[in-house]
CSV table of C-alpha atoms and ligand atoms in Angstrom, one decimal:
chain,number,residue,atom,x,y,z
A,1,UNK,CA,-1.9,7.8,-19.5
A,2,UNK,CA,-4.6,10.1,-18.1
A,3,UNK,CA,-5.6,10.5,-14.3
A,4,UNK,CA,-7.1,7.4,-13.6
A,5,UNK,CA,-4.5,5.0,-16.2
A,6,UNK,CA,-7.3,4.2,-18.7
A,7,UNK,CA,-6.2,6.0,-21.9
A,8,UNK,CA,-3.0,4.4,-21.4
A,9,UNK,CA,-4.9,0.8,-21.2
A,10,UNK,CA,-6.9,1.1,-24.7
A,11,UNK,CA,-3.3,1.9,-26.3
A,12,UNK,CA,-1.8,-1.0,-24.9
A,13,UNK,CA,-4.8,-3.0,-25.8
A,14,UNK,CA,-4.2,-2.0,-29.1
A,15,UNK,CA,-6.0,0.8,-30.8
A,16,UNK,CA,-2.3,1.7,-32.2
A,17,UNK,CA,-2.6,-1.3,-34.3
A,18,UNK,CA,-5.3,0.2,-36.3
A,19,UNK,CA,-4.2,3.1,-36.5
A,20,UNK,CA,-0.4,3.5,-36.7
A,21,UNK,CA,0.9,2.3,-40.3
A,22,UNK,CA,4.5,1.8,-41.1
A,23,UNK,CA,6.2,1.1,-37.4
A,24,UNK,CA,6.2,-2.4,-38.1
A,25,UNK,CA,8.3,-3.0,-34.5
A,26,UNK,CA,6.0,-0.4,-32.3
A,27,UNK,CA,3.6,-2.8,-33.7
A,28,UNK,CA,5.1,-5.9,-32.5
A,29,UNK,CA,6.1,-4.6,-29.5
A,30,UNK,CA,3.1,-3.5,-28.8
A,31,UNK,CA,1.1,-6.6,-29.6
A,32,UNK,CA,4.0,-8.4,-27.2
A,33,UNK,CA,2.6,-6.2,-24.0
A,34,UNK,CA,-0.6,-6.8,-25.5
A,35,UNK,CA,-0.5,-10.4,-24.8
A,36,UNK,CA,1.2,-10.1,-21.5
A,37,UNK,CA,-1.0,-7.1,-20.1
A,38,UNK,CA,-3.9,-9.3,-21.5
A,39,UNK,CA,-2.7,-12.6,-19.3
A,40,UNK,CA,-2.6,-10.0,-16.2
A,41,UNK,CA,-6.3,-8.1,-16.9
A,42,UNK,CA,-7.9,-11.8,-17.3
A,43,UNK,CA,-6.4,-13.2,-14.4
A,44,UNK,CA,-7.6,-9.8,-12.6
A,45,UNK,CA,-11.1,-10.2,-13.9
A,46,UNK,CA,-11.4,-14.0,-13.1
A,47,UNK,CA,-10.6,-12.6,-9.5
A,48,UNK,CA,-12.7,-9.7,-9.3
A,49,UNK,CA,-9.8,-7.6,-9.4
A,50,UNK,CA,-10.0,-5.6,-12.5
A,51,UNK,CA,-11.4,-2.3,-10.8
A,52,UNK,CA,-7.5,-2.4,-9.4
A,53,UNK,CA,-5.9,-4.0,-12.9
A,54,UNK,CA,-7.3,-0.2,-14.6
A,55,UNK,CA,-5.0,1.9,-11.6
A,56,UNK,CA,-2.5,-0.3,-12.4
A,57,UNK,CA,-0.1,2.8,-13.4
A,58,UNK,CA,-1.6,4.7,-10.2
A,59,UNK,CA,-0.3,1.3,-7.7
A,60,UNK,CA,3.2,1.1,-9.6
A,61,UNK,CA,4.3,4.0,-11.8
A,62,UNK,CA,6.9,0.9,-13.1
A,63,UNK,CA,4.3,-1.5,-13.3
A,64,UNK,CA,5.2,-2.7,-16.8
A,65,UNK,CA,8.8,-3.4,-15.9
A,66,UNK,CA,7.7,-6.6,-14.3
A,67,UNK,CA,6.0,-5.4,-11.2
A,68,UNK,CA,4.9,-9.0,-9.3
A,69,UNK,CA,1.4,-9.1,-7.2
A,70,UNK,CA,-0.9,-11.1,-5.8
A,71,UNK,CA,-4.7,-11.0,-4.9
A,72,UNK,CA,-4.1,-9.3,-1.9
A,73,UNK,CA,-1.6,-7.3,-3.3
A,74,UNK,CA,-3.9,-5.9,-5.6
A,75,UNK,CA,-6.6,-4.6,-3.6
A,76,UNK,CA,-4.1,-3.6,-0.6
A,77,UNK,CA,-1.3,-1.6,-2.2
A,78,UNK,CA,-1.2,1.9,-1.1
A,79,UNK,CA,-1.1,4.0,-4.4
A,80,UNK,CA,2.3,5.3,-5.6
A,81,UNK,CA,1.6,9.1,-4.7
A,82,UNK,CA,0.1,8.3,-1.2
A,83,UNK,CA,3.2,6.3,-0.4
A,84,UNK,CA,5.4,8.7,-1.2
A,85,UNK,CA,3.8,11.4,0.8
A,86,UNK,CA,3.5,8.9,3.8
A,87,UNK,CA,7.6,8.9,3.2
A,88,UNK,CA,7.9,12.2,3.3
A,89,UNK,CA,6.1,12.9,6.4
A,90,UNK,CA,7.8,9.6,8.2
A,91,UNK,CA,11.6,11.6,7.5
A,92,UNK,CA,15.0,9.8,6.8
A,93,UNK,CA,14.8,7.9,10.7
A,94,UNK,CA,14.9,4.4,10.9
A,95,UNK,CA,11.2,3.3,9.5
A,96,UNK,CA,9.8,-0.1,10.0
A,97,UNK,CA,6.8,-1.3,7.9
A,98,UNK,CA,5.0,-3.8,9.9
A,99,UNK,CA,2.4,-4.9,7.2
A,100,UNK,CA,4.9,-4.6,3.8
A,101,UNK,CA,2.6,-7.0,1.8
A,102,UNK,CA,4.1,-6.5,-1.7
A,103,UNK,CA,5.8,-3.4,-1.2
A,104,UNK,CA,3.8,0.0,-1.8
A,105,UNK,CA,5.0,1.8,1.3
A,106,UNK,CA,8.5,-0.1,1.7
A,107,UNK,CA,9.7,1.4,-1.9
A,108,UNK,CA,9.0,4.8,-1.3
A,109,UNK,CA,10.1,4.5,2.4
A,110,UNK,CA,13.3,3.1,0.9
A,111,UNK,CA,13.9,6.6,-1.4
A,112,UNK,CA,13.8,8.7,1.7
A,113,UNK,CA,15.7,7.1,4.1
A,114,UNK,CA,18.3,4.7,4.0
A,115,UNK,CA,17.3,2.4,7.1
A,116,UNK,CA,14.2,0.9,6.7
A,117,UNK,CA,13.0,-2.5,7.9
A,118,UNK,CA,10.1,-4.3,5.8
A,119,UNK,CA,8.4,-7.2,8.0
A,120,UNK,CA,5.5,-9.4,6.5
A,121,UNK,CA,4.2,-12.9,7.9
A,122,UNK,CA,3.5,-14.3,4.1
A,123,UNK,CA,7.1,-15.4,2.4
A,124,UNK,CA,5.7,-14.7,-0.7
A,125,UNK,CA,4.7,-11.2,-0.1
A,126,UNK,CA,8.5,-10.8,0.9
A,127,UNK,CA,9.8,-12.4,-2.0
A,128,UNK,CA,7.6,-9.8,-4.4
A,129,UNK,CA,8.6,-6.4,-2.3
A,130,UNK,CA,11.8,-7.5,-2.4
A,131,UNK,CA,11.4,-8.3,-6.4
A,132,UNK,CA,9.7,-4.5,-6.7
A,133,UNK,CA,11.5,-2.6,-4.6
A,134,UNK,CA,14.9,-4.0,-7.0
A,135,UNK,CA,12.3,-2.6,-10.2
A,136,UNK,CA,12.5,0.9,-7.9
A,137,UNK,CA,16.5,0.0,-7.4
A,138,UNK,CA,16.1,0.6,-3.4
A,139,UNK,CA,16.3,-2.9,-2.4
A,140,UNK,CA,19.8,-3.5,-0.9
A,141,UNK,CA,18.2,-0.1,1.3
A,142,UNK,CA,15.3,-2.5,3.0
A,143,UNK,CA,16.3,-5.5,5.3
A,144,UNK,CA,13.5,-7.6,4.5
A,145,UNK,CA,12.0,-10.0,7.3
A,146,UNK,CA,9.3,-12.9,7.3
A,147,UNK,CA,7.9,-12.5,10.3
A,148,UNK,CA,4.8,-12.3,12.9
A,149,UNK,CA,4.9,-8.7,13.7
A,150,UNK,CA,3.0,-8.7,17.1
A,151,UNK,CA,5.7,-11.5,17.7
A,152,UNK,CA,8.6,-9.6,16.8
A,153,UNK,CA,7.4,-5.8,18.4
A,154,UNK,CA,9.8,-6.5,21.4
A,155,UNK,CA,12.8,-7.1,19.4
A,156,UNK,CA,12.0,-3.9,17.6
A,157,UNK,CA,13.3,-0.2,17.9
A,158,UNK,CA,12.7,2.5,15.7
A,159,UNK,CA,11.9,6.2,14.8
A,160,UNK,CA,8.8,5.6,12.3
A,161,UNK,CA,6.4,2.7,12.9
A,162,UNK,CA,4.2,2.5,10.2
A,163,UNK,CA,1.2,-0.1,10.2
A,164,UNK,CA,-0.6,-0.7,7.2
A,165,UNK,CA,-2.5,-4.0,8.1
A,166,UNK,CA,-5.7,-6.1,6.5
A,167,UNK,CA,-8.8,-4.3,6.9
A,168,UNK,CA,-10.4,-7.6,6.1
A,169,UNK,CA,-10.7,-7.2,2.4
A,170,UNK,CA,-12.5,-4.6,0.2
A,171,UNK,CA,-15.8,-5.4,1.9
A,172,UNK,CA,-15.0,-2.8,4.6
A,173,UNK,CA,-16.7,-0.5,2.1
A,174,UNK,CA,-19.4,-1.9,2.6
A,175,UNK,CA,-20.2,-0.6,5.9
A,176,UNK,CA,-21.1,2.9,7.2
A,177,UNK,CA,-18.5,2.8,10.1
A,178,UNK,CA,-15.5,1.2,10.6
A,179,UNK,CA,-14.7,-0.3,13.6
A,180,UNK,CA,-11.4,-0.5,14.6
A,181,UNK,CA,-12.0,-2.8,17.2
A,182,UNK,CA,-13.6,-5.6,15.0
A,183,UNK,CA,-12.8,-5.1,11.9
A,184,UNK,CA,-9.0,-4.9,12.1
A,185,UNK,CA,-7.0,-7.9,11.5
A,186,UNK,CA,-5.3,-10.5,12.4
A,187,UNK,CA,-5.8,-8.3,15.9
A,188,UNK,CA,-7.8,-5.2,16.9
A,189,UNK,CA,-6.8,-1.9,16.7
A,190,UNK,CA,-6.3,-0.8,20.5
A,191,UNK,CA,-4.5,-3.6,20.7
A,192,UNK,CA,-1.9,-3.2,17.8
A,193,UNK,CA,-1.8,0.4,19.1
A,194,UNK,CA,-0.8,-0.4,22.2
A,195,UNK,CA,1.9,-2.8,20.9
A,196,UNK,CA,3.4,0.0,18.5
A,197,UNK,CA,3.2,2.7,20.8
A,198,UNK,CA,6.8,0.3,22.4
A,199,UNK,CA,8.7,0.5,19.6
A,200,UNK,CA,9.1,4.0,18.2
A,201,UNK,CA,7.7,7.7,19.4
A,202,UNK,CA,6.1,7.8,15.7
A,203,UNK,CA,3.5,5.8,15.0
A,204,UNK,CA,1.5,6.1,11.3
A,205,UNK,CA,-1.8,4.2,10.9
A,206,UNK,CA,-3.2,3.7,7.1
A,207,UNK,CA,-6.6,3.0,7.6
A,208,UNK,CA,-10.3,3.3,6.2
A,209,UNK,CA,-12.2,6.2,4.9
A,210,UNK,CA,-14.7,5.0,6.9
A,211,UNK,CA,-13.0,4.4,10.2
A,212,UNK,CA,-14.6,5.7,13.7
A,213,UNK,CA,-12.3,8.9,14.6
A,214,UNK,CA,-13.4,8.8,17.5
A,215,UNK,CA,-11.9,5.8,18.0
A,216,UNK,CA,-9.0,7.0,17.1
A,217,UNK,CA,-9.1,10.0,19.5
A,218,UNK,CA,-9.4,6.8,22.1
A,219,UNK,CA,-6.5,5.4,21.9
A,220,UNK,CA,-4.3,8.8,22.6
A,221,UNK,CA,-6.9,9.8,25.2
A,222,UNK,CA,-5.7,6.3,26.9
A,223,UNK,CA,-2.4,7.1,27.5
A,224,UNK,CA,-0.8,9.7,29.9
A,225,UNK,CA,-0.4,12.0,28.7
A,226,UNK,CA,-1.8,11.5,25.1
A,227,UNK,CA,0.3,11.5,21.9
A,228,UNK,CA,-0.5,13.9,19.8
A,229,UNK,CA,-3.3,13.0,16.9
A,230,UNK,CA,-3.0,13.8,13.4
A,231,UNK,CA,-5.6,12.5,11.0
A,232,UNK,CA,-5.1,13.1,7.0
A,233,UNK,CA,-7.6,12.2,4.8
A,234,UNK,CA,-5.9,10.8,1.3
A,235,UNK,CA,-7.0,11.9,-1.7
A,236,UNK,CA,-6.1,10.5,-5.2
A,237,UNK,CA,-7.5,12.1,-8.5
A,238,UNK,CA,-9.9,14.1,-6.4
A,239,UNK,CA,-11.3,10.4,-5.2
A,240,UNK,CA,-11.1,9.9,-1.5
A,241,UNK,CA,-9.3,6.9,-0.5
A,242,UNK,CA,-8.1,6.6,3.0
A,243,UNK,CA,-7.1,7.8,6.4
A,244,UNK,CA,-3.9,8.4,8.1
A,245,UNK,CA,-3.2,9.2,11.2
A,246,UNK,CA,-0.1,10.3,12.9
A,247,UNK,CA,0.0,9.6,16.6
A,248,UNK,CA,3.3,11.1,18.2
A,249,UNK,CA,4.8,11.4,21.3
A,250,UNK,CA,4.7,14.3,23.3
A,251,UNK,CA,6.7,13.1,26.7
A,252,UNK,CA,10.2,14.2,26.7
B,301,LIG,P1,-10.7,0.3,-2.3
B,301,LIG,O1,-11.7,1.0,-1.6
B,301,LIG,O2,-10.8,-1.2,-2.3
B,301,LIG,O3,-10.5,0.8,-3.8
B,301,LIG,O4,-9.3,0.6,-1.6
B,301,LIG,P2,-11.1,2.0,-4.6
B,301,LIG,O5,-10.3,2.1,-5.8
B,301,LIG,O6,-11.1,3.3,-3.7
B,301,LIG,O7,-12.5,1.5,-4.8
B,301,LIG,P3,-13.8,2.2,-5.2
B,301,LIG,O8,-14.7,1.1,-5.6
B,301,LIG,O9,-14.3,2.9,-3.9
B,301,LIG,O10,-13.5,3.2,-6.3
B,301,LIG,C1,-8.7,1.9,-1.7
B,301,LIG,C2,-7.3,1.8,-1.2
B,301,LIG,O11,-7.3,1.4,0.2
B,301,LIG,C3,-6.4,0.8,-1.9
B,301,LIG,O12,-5.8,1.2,-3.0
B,301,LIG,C4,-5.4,0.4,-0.8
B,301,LIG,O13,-4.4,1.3,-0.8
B,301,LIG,C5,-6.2,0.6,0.5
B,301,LIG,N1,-6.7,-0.7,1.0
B,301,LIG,C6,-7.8,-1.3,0.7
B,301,LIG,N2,-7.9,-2.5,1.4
B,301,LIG,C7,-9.0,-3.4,1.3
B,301,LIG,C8,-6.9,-2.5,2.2
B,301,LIG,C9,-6.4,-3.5,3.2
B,301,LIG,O14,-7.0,-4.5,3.5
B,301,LIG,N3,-5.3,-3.2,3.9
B,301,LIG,C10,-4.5,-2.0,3.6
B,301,LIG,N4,-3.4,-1.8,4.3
B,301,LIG,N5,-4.9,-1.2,2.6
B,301,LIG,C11,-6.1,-1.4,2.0
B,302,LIG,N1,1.2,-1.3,2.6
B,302,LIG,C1,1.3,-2.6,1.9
B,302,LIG,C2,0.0,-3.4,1.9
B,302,LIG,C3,-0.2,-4.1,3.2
B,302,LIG,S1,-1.4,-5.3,3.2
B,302,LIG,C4,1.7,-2.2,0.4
B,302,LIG,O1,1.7,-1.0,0.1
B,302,LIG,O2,2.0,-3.1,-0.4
B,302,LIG,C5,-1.3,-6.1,4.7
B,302,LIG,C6,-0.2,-7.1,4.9
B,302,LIG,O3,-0.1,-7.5,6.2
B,302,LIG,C7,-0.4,-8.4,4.1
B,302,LIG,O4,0.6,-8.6,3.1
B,302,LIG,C8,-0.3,-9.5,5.1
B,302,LIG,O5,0.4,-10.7,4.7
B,302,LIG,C9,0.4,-8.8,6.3
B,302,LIG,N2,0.2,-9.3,7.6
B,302,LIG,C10,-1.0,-9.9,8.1
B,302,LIG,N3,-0.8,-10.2,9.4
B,302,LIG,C11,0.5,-9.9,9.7
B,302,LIG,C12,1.3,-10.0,10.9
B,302,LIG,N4,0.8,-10.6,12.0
B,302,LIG,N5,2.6,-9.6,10.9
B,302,LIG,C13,3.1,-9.1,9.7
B,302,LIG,N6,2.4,-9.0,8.6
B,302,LIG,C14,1.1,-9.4,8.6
């Protein structure tokens, strides 16, 4: 597989066909995967999704062992090495992913700390982290929960929140600036802020490349006294793909 999972595609698409003689089962296997990975890349084209079907190794490193996703899934999975660095900088506390949508985050939470709390409002998102995350072996380490999370917030107490939400689809690209206060979904950013900041002293946001910093810089300005602001820019292959920021807080 190189950097961006491609080699590895044209193998399992079958250029070893031609050109491996004698391995009669490497051959069947590999027309087997063929037909499967096939089933997935047309269903990914039909959708517009194919751009994300090609990273496929880059989403789930075990992607072939039966990794389950929908359309939403596709284009909103953080990649496998981002997650894992967001695990490592959210420590071994209790960690509660508000937006788990198939699992991306929840996984690699999971492999660093053994209390984590996975909430999603879509069933079926729940039902395919919690498929995944057993693929990863880390799923009796997530209690999994269907649920609204602005409805839930005040039930809620951790040390990590970390809020991945919609961005209202891959269109946000599309625009110079994101705004935070319009864009977000299902509610704006201010206000999932000011819900978060309730529940734990942590709070991660995975957000645009585009997204107003300054915005950002808004919401800790609002409170007193302000959290302390980090903002990471991801990078993935040398290809920019997102923001973080760490907002913490600084009262004792
Ligand atoms: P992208 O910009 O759609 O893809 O998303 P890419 O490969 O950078 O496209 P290109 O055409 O610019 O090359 C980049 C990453 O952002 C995805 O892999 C997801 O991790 C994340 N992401 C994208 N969207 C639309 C969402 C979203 O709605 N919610 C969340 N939480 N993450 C998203
Ligand atoms: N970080 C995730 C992707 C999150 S996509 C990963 O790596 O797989 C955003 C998710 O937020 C979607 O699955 C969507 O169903 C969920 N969502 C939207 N509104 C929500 C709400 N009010 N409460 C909880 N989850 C919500």
């Amino acid at each position: 597989m190189d950097e961006n999972g491609e080699s590895q595609t044209s193998e399992l698409d079958g250029h070893h066909e031609i050109t491996t003689t004698g391995k009669k089962k490497r051959v069947k296997r590999l027309r087997s995967r063929k037909r499967t990975l096939s089933k997935f890349a047309l269903q990914a084209v039909k959708g517009g999704l194919f751009k994300y079907w090609l990273q496929r190794y880059l989403l789930f490193s075990r992607f072939d062992d039966g990794i389950k996703m929908d359309e939403e899934g596709w284009f909103s999975v953080t990649p496998e090495s981002i997650a894992r660095h967001h695990a490592s900088r959210c420590g071994n506390g209790i960690v509660i992913d508000c937006f788990t949508g198939v699992g991306g985050n929840a996984i690699q939470f999971a492999m660093k700390s053994s209390h984590v709390i996975a909430i999603d409002i879509n069933p079926q998102k729940i039902e395919y982290a919690q498929h995944n995350a057993s693929i990863y072996g880390v799923n009796d380490r997530i209690d999994f929960v269907v649920g609204d999370f602005f409805q839930m917030a005040c039930q809620l107490k951790g040390d990590t929140l970390f809020l991945s939400p919609p961005w209202g689809g891959p269109d946000y690209a599309k625009f110079v600036t994101y705004d935070i206060r319009s864009m977000l979904k299902p509610h704006d950013g201010y206000h999932l802020f000011k819900i978060a900041k309730t529940v734990a002293s942590k709070v991660v946001m995975f957000l645009p490349r585009n997204v107003d910093l300054n915005q950002l810089a808004e919401l800790t300005l609002s409170l007193n006294p302000p959290w302390e602001l980090e903002v990471e820019k991801n990078f993935l292959n040398g290809k920019f793909k997102a923001i973080t920021a760490y907002f913490k807080c600084t009262a004792t």
